[in-house]
Short mmCIF file of C-alpha atoms and ligand atoms in Angstrom, two decimals:
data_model
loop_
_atom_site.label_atom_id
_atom_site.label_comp_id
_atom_site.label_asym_id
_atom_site.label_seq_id
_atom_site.Cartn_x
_atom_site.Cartn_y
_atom_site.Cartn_z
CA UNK A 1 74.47 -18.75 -113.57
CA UNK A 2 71.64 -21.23 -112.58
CA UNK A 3 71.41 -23.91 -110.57
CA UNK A 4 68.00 -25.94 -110.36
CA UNK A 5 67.29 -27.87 -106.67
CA UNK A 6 64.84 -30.97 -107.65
CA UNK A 7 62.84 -32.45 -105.82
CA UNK A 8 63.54 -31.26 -102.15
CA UNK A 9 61.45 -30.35 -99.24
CA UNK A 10 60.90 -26.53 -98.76
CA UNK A 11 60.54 -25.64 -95.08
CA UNK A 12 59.32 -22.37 -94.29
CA UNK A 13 57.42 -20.65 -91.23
CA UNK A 14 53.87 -21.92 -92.65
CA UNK A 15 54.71 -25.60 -93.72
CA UNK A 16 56.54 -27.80 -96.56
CA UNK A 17 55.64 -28.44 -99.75
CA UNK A 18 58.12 -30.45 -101.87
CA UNK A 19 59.13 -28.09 -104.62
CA UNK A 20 61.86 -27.43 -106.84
CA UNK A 21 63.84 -24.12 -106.58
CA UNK A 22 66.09 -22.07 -109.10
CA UNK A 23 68.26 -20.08 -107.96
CA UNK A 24 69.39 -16.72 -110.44
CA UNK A 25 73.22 -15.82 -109.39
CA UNK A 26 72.94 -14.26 -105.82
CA UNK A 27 69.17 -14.35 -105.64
CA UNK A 28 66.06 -17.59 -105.85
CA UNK A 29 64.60 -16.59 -109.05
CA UNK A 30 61.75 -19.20 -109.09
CA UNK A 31 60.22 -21.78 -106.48
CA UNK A 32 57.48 -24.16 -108.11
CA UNK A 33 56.45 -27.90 -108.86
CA UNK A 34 58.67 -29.65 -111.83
CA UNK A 35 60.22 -26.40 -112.81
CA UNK A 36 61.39 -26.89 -116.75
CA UNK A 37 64.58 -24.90 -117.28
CA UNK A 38 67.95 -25.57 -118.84
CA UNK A 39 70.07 -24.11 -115.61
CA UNK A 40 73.63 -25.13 -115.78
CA UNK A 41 73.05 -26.80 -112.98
CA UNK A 42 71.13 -29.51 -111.74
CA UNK A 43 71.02 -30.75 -108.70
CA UNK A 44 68.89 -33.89 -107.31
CA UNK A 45 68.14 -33.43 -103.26
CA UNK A 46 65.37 -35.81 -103.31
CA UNK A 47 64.27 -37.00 -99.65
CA UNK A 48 66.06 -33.24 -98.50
CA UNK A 49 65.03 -30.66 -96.30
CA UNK A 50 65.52 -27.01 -97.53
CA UNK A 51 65.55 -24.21 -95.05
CA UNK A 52 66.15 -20.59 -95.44
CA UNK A 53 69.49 -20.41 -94.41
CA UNK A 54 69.57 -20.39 -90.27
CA UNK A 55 70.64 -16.86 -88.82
CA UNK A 56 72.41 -16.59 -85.45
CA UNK A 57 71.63 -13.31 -83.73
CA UNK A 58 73.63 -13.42 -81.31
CA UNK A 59 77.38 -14.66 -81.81
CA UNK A 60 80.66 -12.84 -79.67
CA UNK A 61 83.64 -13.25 -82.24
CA UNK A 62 86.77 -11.24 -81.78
CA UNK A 63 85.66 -10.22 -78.08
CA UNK A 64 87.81 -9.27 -75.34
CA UNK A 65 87.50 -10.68 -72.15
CA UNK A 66 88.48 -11.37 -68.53
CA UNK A 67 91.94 -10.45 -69.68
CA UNK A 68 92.11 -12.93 -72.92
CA UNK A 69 90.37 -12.91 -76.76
CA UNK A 70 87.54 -15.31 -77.74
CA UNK A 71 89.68 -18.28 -79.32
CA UNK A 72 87.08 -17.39 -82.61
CA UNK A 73 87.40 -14.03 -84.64
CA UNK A 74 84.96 -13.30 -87.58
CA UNK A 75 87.28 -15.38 -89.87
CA UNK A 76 86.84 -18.92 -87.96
CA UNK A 77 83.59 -18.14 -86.45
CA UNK A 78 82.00 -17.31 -89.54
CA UNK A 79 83.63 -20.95 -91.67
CA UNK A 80 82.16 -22.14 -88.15
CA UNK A 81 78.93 -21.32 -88.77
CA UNK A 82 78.69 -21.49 -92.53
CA UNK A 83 79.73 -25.39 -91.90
CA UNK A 84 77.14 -25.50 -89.30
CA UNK A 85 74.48 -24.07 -91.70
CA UNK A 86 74.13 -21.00 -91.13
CA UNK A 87 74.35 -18.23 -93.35
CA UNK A 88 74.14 -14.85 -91.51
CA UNK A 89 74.93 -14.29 -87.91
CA UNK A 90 74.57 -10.64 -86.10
CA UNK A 91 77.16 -10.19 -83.43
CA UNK A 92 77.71 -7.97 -80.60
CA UNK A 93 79.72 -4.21 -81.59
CA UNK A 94 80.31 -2.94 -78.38
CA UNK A 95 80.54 0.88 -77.77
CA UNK A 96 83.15 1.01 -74.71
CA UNK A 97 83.46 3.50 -72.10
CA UNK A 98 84.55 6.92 -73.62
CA UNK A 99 83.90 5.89 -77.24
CA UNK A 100 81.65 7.27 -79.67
CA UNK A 101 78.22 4.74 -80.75
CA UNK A 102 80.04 5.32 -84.50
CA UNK A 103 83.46 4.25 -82.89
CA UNK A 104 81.93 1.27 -81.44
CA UNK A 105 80.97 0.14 -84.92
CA UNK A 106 84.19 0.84 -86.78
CA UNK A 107 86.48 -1.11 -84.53
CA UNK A 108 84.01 -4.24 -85.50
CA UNK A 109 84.17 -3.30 -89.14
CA UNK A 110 87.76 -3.95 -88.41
CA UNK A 111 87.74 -6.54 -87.30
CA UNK A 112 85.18 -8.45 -89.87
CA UNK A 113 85.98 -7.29 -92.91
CA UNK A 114 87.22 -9.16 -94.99
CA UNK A 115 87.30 -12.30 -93.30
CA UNK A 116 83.86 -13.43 -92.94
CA UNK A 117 82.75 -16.94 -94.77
CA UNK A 118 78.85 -15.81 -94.48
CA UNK A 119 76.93 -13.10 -94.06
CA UNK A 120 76.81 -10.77 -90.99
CA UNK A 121 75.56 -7.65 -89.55
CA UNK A 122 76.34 -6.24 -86.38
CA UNK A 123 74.27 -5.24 -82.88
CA UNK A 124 75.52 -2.47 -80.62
CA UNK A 125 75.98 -2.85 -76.86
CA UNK A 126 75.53 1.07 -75.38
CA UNK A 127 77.98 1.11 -71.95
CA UNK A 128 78.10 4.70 -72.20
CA UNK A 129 74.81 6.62 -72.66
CA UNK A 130 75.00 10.64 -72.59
CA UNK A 131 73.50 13.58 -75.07
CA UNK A 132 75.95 12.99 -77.80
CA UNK A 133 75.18 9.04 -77.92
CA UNK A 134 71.01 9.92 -78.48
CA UNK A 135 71.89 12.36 -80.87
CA UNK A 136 73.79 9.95 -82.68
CA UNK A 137 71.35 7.11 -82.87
CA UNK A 138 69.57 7.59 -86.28
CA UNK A 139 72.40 7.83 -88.16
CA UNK A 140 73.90 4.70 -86.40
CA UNK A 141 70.45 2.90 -88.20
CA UNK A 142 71.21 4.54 -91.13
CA UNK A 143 74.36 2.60 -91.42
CA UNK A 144 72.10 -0.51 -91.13
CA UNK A 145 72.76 -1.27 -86.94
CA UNK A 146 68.50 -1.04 -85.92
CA UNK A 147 68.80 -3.15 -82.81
CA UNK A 148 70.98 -2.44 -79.49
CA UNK A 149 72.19 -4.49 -76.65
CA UNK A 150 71.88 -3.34 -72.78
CA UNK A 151 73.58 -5.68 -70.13
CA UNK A 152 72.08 -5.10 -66.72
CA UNK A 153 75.02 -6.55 -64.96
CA UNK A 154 79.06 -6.58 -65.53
CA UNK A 155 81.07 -3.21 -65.92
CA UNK A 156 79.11 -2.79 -69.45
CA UNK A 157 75.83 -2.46 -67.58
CA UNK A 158 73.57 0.91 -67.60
CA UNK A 159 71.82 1.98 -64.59
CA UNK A 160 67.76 2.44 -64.82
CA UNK A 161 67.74 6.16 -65.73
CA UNK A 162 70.06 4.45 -68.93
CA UNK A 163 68.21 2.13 -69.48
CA UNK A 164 64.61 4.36 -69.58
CA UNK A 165 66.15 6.66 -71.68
CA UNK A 166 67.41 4.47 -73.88
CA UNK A 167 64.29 2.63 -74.58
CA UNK A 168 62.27 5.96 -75.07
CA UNK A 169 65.24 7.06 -77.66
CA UNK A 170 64.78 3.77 -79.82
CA UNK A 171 61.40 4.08 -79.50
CA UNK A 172 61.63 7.46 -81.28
CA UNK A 173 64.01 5.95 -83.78
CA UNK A 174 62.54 2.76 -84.64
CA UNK A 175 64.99 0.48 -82.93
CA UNK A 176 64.97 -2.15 -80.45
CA UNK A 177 67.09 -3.63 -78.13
CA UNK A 178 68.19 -6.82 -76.47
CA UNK A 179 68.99 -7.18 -73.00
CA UNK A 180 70.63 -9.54 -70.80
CA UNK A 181 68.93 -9.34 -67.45
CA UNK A 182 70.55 -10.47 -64.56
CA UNK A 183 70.48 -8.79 -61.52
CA UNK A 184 74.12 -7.08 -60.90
CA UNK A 185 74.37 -5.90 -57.30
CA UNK A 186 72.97 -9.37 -55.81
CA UNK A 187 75.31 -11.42 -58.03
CA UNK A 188 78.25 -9.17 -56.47
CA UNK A 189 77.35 -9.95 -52.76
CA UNK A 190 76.50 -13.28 -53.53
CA UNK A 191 80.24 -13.61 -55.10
CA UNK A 192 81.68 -11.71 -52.09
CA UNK A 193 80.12 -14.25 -49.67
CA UNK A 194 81.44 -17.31 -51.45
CA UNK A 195 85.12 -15.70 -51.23
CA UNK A 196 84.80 -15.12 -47.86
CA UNK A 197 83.90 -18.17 -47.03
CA UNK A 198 87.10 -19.54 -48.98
CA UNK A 199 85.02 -21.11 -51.90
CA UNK A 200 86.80 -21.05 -55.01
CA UNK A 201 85.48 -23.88 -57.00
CA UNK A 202 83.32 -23.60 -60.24
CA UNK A 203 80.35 -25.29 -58.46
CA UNK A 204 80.05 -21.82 -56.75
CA UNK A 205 79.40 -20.40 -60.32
CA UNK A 206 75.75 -21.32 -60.33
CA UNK A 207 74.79 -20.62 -56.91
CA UNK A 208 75.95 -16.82 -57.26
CA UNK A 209 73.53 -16.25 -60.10
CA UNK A 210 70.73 -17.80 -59.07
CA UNK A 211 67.12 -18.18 -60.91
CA UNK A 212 65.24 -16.03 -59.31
CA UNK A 213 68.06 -12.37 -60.31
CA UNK A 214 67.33 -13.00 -63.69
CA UNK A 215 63.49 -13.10 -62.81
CA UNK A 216 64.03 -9.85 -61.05
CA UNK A 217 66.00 -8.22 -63.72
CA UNK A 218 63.46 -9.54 -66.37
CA UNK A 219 60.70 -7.87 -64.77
CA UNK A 220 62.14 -4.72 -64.20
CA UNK A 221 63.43 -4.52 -67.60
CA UNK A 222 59.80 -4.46 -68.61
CA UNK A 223 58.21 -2.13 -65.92
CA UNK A 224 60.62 -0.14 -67.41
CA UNK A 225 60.29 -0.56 -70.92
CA UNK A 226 56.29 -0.38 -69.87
CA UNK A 227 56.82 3.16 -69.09
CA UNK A 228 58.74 4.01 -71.65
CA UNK A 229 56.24 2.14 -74.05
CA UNK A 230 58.95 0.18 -75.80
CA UNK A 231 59.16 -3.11 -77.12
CA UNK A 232 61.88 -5.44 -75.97
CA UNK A 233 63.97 -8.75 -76.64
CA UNK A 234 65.27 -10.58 -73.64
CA UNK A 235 68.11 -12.37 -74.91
CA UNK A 236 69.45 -15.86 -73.75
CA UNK A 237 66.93 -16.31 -71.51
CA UNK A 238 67.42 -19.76 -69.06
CA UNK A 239 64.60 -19.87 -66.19
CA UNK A 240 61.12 -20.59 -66.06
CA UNK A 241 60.96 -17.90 -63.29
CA UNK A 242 61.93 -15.46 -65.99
CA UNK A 243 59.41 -16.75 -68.48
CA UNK A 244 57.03 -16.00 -65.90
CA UNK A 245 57.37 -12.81 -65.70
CA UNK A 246 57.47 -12.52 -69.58
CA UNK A 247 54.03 -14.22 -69.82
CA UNK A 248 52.52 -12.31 -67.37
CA UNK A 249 53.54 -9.02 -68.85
CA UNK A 250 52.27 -10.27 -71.84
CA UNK A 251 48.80 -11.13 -70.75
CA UNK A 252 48.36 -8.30 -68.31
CA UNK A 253 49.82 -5.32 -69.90
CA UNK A 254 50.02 -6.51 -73.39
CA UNK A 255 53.19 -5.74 -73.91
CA UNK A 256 55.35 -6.50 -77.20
CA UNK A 257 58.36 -8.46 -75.71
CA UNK A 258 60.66 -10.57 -77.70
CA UNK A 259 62.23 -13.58 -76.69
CA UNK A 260 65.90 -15.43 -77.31
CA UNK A 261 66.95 -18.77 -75.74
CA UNK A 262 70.01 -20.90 -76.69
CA UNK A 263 70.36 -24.79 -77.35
CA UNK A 264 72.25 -24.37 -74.01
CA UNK A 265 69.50 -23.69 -71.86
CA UNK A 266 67.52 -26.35 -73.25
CA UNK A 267 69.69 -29.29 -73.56
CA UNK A 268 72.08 -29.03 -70.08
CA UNK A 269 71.04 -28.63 -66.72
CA UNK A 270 73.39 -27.24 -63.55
CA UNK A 271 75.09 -30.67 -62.71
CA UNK A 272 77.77 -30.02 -65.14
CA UNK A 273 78.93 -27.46 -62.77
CA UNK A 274 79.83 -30.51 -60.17
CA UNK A 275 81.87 -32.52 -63.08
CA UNK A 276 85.56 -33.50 -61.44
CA UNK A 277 88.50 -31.75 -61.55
CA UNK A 278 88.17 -28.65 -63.78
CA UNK A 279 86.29 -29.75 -66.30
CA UNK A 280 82.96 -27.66 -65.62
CA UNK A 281 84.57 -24.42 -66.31
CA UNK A 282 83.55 -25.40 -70.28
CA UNK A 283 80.30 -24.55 -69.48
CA UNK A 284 80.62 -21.49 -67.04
CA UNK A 285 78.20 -19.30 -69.17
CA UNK A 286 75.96 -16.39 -68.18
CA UNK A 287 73.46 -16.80 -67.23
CA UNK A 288 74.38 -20.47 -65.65
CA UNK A 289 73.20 -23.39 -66.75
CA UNK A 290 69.36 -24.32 -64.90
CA UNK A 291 67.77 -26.49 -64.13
CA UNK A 292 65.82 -29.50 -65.71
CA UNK A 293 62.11 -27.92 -64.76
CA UNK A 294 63.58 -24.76 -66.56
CA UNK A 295 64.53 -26.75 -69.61
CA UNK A 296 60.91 -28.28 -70.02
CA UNK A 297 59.46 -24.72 -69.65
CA UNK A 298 61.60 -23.09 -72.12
CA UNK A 299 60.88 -25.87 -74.74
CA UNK A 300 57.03 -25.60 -73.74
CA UNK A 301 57.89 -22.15 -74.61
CA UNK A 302 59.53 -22.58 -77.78
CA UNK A 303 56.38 -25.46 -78.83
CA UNK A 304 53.62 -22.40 -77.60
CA UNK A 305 55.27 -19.77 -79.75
CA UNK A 306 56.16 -17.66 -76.67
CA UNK A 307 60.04 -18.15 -77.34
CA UNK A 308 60.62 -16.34 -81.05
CA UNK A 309 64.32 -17.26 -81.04
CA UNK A 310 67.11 -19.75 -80.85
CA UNK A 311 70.41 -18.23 -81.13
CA UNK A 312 73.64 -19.42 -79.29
CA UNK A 313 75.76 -16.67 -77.12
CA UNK A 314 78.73 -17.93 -78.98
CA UNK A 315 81.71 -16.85 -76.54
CA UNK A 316 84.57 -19.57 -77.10
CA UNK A 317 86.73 -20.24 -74.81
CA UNK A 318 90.54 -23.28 -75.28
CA UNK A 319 90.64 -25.01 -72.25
CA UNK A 320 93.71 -23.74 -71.54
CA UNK A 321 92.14 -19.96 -71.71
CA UNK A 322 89.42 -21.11 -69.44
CA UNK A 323 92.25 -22.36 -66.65
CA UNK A 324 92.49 -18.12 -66.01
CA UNK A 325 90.30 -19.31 -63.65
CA UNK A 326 91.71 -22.38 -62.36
CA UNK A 327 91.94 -21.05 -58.74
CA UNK A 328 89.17 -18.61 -59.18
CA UNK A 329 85.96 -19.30 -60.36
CA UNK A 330 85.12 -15.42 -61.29
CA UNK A 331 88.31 -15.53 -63.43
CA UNK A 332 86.89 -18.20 -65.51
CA UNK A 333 86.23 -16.39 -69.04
CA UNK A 334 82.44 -16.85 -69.45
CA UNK A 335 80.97 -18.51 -72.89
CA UNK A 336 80.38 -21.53 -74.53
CA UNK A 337 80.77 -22.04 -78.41
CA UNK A 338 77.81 -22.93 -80.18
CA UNK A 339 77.64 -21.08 -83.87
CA UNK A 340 78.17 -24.51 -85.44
CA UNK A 341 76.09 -26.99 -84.09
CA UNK A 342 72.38 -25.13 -83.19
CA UNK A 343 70.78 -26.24 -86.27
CA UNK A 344 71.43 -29.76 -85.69
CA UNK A 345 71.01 -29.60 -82.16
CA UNK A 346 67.50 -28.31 -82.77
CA UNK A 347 66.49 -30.77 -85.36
CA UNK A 348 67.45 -33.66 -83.06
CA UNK A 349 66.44 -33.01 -79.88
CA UNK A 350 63.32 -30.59 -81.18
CA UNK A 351 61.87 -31.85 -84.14
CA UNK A 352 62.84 -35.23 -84.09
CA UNK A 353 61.69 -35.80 -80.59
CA UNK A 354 57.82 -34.38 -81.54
CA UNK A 355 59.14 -30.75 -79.40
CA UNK A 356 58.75 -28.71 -82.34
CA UNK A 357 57.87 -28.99 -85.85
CA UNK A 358 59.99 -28.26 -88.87
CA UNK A 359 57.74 -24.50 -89.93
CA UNK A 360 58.80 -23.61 -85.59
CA UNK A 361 62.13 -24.99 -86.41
CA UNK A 362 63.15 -22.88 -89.58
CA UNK A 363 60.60 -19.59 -87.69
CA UNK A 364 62.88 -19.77 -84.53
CA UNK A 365 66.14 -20.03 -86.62
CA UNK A 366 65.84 -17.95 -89.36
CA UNK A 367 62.16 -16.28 -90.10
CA UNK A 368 62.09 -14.41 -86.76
CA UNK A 369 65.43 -13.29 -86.68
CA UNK A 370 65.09 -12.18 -90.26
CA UNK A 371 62.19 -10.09 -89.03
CA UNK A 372 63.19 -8.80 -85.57
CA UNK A 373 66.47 -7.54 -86.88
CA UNK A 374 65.50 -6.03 -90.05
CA UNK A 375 66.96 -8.59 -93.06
CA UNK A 376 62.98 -9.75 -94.23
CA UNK A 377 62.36 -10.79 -96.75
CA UNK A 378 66.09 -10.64 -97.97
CA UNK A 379 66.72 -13.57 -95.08
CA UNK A 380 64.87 -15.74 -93.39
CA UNK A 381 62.62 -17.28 -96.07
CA UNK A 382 62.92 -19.01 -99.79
CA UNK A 383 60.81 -17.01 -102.12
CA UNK A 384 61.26 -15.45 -105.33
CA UNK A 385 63.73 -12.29 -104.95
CA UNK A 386 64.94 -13.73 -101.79
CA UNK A 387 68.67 -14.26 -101.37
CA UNK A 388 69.65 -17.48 -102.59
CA UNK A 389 70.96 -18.84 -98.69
CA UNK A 390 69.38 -22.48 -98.54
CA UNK A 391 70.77 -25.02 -95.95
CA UNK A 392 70.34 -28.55 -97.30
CA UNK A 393 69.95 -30.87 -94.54
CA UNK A 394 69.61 -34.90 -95.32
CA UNK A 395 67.94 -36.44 -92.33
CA UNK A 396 68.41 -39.54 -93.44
CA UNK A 397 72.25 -39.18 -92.40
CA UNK A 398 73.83 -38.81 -89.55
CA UNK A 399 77.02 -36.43 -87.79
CA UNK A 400 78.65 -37.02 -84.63
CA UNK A 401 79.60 -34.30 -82.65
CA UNK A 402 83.06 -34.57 -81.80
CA UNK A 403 86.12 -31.58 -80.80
CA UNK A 404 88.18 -32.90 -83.05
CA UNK A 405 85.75 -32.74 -86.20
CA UNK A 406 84.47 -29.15 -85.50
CA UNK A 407 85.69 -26.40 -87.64
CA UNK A 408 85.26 -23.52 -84.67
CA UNK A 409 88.66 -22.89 -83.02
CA UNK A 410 88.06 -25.03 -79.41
CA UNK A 411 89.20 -27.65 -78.08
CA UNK A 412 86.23 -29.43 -77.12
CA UNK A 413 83.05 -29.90 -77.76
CA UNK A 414 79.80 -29.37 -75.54
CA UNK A 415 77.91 -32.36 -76.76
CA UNK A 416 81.11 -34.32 -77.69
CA UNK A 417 80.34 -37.85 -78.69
CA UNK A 418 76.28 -36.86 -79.22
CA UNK A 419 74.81 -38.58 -82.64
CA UNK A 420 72.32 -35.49 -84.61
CA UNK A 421 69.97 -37.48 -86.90
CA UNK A 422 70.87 -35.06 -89.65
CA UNK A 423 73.84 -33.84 -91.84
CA UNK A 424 74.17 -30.47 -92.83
CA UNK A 425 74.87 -32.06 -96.59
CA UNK A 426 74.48 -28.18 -98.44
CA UNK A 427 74.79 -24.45 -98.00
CA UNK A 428 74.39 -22.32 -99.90
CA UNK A 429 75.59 -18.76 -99.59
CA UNK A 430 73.46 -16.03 -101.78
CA UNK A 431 73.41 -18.64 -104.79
CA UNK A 432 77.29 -19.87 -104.17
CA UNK A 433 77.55 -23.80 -102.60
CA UNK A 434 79.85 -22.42 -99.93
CA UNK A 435 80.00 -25.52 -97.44
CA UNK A 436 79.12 -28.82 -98.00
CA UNK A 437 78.78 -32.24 -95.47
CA UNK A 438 80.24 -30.21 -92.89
CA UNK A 439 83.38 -28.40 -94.05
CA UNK A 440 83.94 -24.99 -95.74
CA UNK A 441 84.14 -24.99 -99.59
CA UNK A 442 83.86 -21.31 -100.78
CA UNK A 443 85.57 -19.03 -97.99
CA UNK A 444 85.70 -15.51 -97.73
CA UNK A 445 82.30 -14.61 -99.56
CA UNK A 446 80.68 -13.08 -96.31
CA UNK A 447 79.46 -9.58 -96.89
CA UNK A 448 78.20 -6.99 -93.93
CA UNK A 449 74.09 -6.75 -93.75
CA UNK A 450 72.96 -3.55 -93.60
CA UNK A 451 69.63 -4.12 -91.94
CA UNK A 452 66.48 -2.47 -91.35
CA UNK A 453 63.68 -2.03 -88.54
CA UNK A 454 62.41 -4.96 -86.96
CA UNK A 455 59.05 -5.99 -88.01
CA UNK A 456 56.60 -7.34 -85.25
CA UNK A 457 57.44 -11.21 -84.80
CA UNK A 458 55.11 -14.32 -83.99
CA UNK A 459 56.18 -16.88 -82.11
ZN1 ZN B 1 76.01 -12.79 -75.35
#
């Protein structure tokens, strides 16, 4: 089967060029100028842009927690973000206390297969680090898992003889690993304080993990991972403070560190936490929600190639799950969805408002993430032998944002009511058109990734 794309823009990491592409069954099979071939297929998508299809590294489907399940598995999360226009996402195995790493990874085989709508591969979060787990790391990356997650706080968190060891063991191995740095032990006096003192409300969410813990934990992650001479991906990071420290480890020491931020941290600032009633638990998220300053920074960031990525921390939440925490704001089940609306997000408020240009865009989407988790040149880029994943996006159209329009199972939506200047018109899913204007057309065709080592990223 065949299908020719005429007359499009191409987007990749270096530029566009309008081109036509033709796409061979799974795989693109040609990209050129007024490509002559009788596919079966035409299609016209004049005045287009065509990225690589967007990748989400870091999605939480089928997750238990604070006593409740994510309101999206790896069936609706993955229509979700198919619809959305993206065509691989990586999310979070988790090995749990007393498990085996290879344990960790089947019970998230469980529960994706055979219900994803696009492509996926997984991560794996180490809580419990001993002999057995190190010996057991290279054939985890056999089995195509090459990057690891560490939390520094919650119950899943390793302490910093983990977390050394850890680092030197994927150095060893070739893998690399994400961490979400927040400083634990403040966070729990800070939390202990507010209870004392009878506050309950989600406006004490923010002000128990303040700016300046993730800083902290951000800079001891890489003293650490200085030692151990490791590189390192800080994942969802939110404050300028923490950039800091990134940029200065950077310059001084040279050091190969990775970052993540999420559409989140760029386009809401900490005064949703004061909204009436109840209605800020939507966007009770680790870290919080910052501050305007830390916005600007992180897209000065993102414009100066010193953010690589732009994934979303998709952890949804019904309002009526979120009311766990109705009288308690530590009970409020953390996460925000996201999986379906970054790519537009980004368009609009980056690239249509001069922030970044369409190569960062479809680098920080798909390119890097392609590279730093090991699916280049399979993902992240159209060229010839390259999976046939192309997200067709008409800017001269527009979607509103709305709960009731969204394919991902909540029941509201972050930027409700916001106008993107785009529509995700296309997608294509390895040389299938699995989604189209917004809705799932083709579901179920998702297959696992096995991936390989990261390459070294630009920003
Ligand atoms: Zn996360």
């Amino acid at each position: 089967m065949q299908i020719l794309l005429k007359g499009g823009t191409v987007v990749s990491g270096d530029g566009c060029r309008e081109t036509d592409i033709l796409i061979q069954d799974e795989k693109i099979q040609a990209i050129g100028q007024d490509l002559a071939v009788d596919a079966d297929e035409i299609i016209d998508v004049t005045g287009r842009f065509l990225f690589p299809g967007f990748i989400d590294a870091h999605t939480h489907f089928d997750l238990h927690v604070a006593g409740t399940v994510t309101a999206d598995d790896f069936a609706s999360g993955t229509q979700a973000a198919l619809a959305g226009g993206t065509t691989a996402i990586v999310d979070f195995a988790t090995q749990y206390q007393g498990e085996t790493l290879e344990e960790g990874i089947a019970n998230w085989h469980k529960k994706a297969d055979g219900k994803a709508s696009c492509d996926y591969g997984f991560h794996l979060a180490i809580t419990d680090w001993n002999s057995q787990a190190s010996a057991d790391v290279p054939k985890i990356m056999e089995d195509g898992v090459t990057s690891f997650k560490l939390y520094l706080t919650y119950d899943t968190m390793v302490n910093d003889e983990e977390l050394y060891e850890i680092l030197v063991r994927l150095r060893e191995t070739g893998g690399i690993v994400g961490v979400h740095c927040e400083n634990d032990g403040v966070i729990k006096a800070l939390v202990k304080a507010e209870k004392a003192a009878g506050h309950n409300a989600v406006s004490c969410h923010p002000k128990t993990r303040p700016a300046a813990m993730e800083a902290e934990a951000v800079a001891r992650l890489l003293k650490i991972a200085r030692v151990a001479e490791a590189p390192v991906i800080v994942v969802h990071l939110s404050t300028k403070e923490g950039l800091t420290e990134i940029l200065r480890a950077r310059k001084d020491w040279n050091q190969e560190v990775y970052v993540e931020t999420c559409p989140q941290y760029l386009l809401m600032d900490d005064s949703r936490y004061q909204l009436p009633g109840f209605e800020g638990a939507r966007y009770v998220i680790a870290p919080p929600l910052r501050k305007p300053a830390d916005q600007e920074a992180l897209w000065k960031a993102l414009s100066d190639g010193e953010i690589q990525t732009v994934s979303t921390d998709h952890c949804s939440f019904t309002l009526k799950q979120k009311e766990l925490g109705l009288s308690d704001f530590t009970k409020i089940p953390g996460g925000m969805p996201g999986v379906e609306t970054r790519p537009l997000l980004m368009y609009t408020y980056g690239v249509c408002e001069g922030r970044i240009t369409l190569p960062q865009m479809c680098r920080q989407l798909a390119e890097n993430p392609a590279k730093l988790y090991g699916m280049f040149p399979q993902k992240g880029v159209l060229a010839p032998g390259s999976d046939a994943d192309i997200t067709v996006l008409n800017p001269n159209a527009e979607t509103v944002l709305t709960a009731a329009g969204q394919v991902q199972h909540v029941d509201y939506a972050p930027f409700e009511g916001r106008k993107m200047k785009a529509k995700v018109e296309k997608v294509f899913l390895r040389g299938t058109l699995a989604a189209e204007n917004g809705k799932v057309t083709r579901e179920g065709l998702g297959r696992y990734i096995k991936r390989g080592r990261y390459q070294k990223t630009e920003g």
